[in-house]
GROMACS .gro file of C-alpha atoms in nm:
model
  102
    1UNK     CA    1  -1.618  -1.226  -1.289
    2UNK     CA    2  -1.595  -0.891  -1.423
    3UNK     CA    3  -1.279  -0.677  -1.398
    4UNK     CA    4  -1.331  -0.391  -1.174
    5UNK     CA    5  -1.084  -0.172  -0.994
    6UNK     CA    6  -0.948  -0.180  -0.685
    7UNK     CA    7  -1.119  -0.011  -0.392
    8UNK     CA    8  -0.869   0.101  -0.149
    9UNK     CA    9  -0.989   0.176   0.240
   10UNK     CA   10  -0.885   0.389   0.393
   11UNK     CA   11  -0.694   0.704   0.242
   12UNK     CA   12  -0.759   0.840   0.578
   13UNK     CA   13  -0.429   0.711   0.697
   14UNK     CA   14  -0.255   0.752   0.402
   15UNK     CA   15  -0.355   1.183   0.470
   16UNK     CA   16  -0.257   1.113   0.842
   17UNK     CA   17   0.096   1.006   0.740
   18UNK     CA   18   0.187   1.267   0.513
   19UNK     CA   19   0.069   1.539   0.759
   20UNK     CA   20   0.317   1.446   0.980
   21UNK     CA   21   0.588   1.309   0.630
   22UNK     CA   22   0.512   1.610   0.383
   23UNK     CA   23   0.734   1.497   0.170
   24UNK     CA   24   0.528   1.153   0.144
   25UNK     CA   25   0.245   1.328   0.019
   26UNK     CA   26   0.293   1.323  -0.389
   27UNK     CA   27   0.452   0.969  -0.362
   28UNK     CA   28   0.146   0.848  -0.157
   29UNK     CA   29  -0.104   0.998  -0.353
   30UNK     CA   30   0.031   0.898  -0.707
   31UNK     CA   31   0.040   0.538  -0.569
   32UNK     CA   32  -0.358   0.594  -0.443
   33UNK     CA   33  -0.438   0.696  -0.754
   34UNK     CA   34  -0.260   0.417  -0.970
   35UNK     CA   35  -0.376   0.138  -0.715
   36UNK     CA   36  -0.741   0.303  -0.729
   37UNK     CA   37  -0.759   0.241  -1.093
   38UNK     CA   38  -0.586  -0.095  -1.079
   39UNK     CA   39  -0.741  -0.412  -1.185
   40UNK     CA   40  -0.467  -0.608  -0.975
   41UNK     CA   41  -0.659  -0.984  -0.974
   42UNK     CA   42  -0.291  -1.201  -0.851
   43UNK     CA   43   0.007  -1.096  -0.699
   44UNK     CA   44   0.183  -1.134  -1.049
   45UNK     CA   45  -0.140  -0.819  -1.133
   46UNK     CA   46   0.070  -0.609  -0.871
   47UNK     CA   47   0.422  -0.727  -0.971
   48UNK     CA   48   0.355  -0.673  -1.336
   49UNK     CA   49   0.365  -0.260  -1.252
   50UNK     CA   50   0.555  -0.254  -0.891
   51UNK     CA   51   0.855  -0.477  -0.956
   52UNK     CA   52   0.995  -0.420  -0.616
   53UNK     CA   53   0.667  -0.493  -0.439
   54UNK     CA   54   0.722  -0.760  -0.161
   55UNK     CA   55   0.434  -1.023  -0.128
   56UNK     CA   56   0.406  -1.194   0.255
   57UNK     CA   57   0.199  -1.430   0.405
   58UNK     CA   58  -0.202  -1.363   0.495
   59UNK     CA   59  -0.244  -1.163   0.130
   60UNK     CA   60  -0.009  -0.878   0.268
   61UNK     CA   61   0.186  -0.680   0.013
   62UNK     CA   62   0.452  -0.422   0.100
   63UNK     CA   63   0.512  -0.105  -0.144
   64UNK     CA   64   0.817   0.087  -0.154
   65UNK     CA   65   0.721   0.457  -0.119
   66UNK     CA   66   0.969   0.784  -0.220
   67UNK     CA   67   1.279   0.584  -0.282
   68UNK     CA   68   1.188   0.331  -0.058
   69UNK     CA   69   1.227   0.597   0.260
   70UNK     CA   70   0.896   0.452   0.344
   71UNK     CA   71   0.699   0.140   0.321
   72UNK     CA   72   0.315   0.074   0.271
   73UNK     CA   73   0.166  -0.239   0.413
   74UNK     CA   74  -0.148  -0.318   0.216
   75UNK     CA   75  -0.405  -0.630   0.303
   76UNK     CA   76  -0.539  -0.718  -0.016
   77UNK     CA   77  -0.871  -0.903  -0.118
   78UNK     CA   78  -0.806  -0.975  -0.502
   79UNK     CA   79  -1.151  -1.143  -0.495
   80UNK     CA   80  -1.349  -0.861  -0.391
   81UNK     CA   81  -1.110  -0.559  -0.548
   82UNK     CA   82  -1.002  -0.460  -0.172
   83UNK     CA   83  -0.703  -0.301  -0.063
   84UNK     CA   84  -0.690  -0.221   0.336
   85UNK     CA   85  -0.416  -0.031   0.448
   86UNK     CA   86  -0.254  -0.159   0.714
   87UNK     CA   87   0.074   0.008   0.807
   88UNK     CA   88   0.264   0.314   0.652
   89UNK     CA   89   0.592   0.442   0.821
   90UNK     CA   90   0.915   0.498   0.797
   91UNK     CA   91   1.192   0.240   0.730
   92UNK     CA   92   1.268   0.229   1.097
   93UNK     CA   93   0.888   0.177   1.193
   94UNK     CA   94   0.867  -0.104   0.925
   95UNK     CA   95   1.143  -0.274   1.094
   96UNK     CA   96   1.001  -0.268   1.456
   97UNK     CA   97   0.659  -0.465   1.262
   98UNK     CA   98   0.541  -0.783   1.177
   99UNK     CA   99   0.402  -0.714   0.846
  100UNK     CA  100   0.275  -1.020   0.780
  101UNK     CA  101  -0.007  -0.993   1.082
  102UNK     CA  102  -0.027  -0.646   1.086
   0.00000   0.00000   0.00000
């Protein structure tokens, strides 16, 4: 198979977040833009560049954002270069979640 990069859906909510976070808006966007050009085939892909990444059941991986202020809940699809974002909040939010199903 040939290495693409990652397609992530849907930046939509990543923009709805930091309207409301502005100060989520650089971190968010530099991680976009790094997991955009990714070519992140296994978890160990992801962990190779986001050490503190946390990998759950049903392909879910969690993404410390700013400091780890807030979190990023991704779905991924290594097989077909998905990403779907799932969940982006604060720490609080994360806690009140099961990330895993989400």
């Amino acid at each position: 198979m040939l290495a693409c990069r990652m397609r992530v859906i849907a930046i939509g909510t990543l923009r709805e977040f930091w309207r409301r976070h502005p100060d989520a808006e650089v971190p968010l966007r530099a991680w976009f833009a790094e997991a955009s050009r990714a070519q992140w085939r296994t978890p160990g892909d992801i962990k190779a560049s986001h050490r503190n990444a946390s990998f759950l059941a049903n392909n879910r991986v969690v993404f410390n954002i700013k400091g780890n202020e807030y979190r990023l809940v991704v779905a991924v699809h290594y097989n077909r270069g998905l990403m779907f974002v799932r969940f982006v909040g604060t720490h609080r939010e994360y806690d009140r979640i099961d990330a895993a199903t989400i």
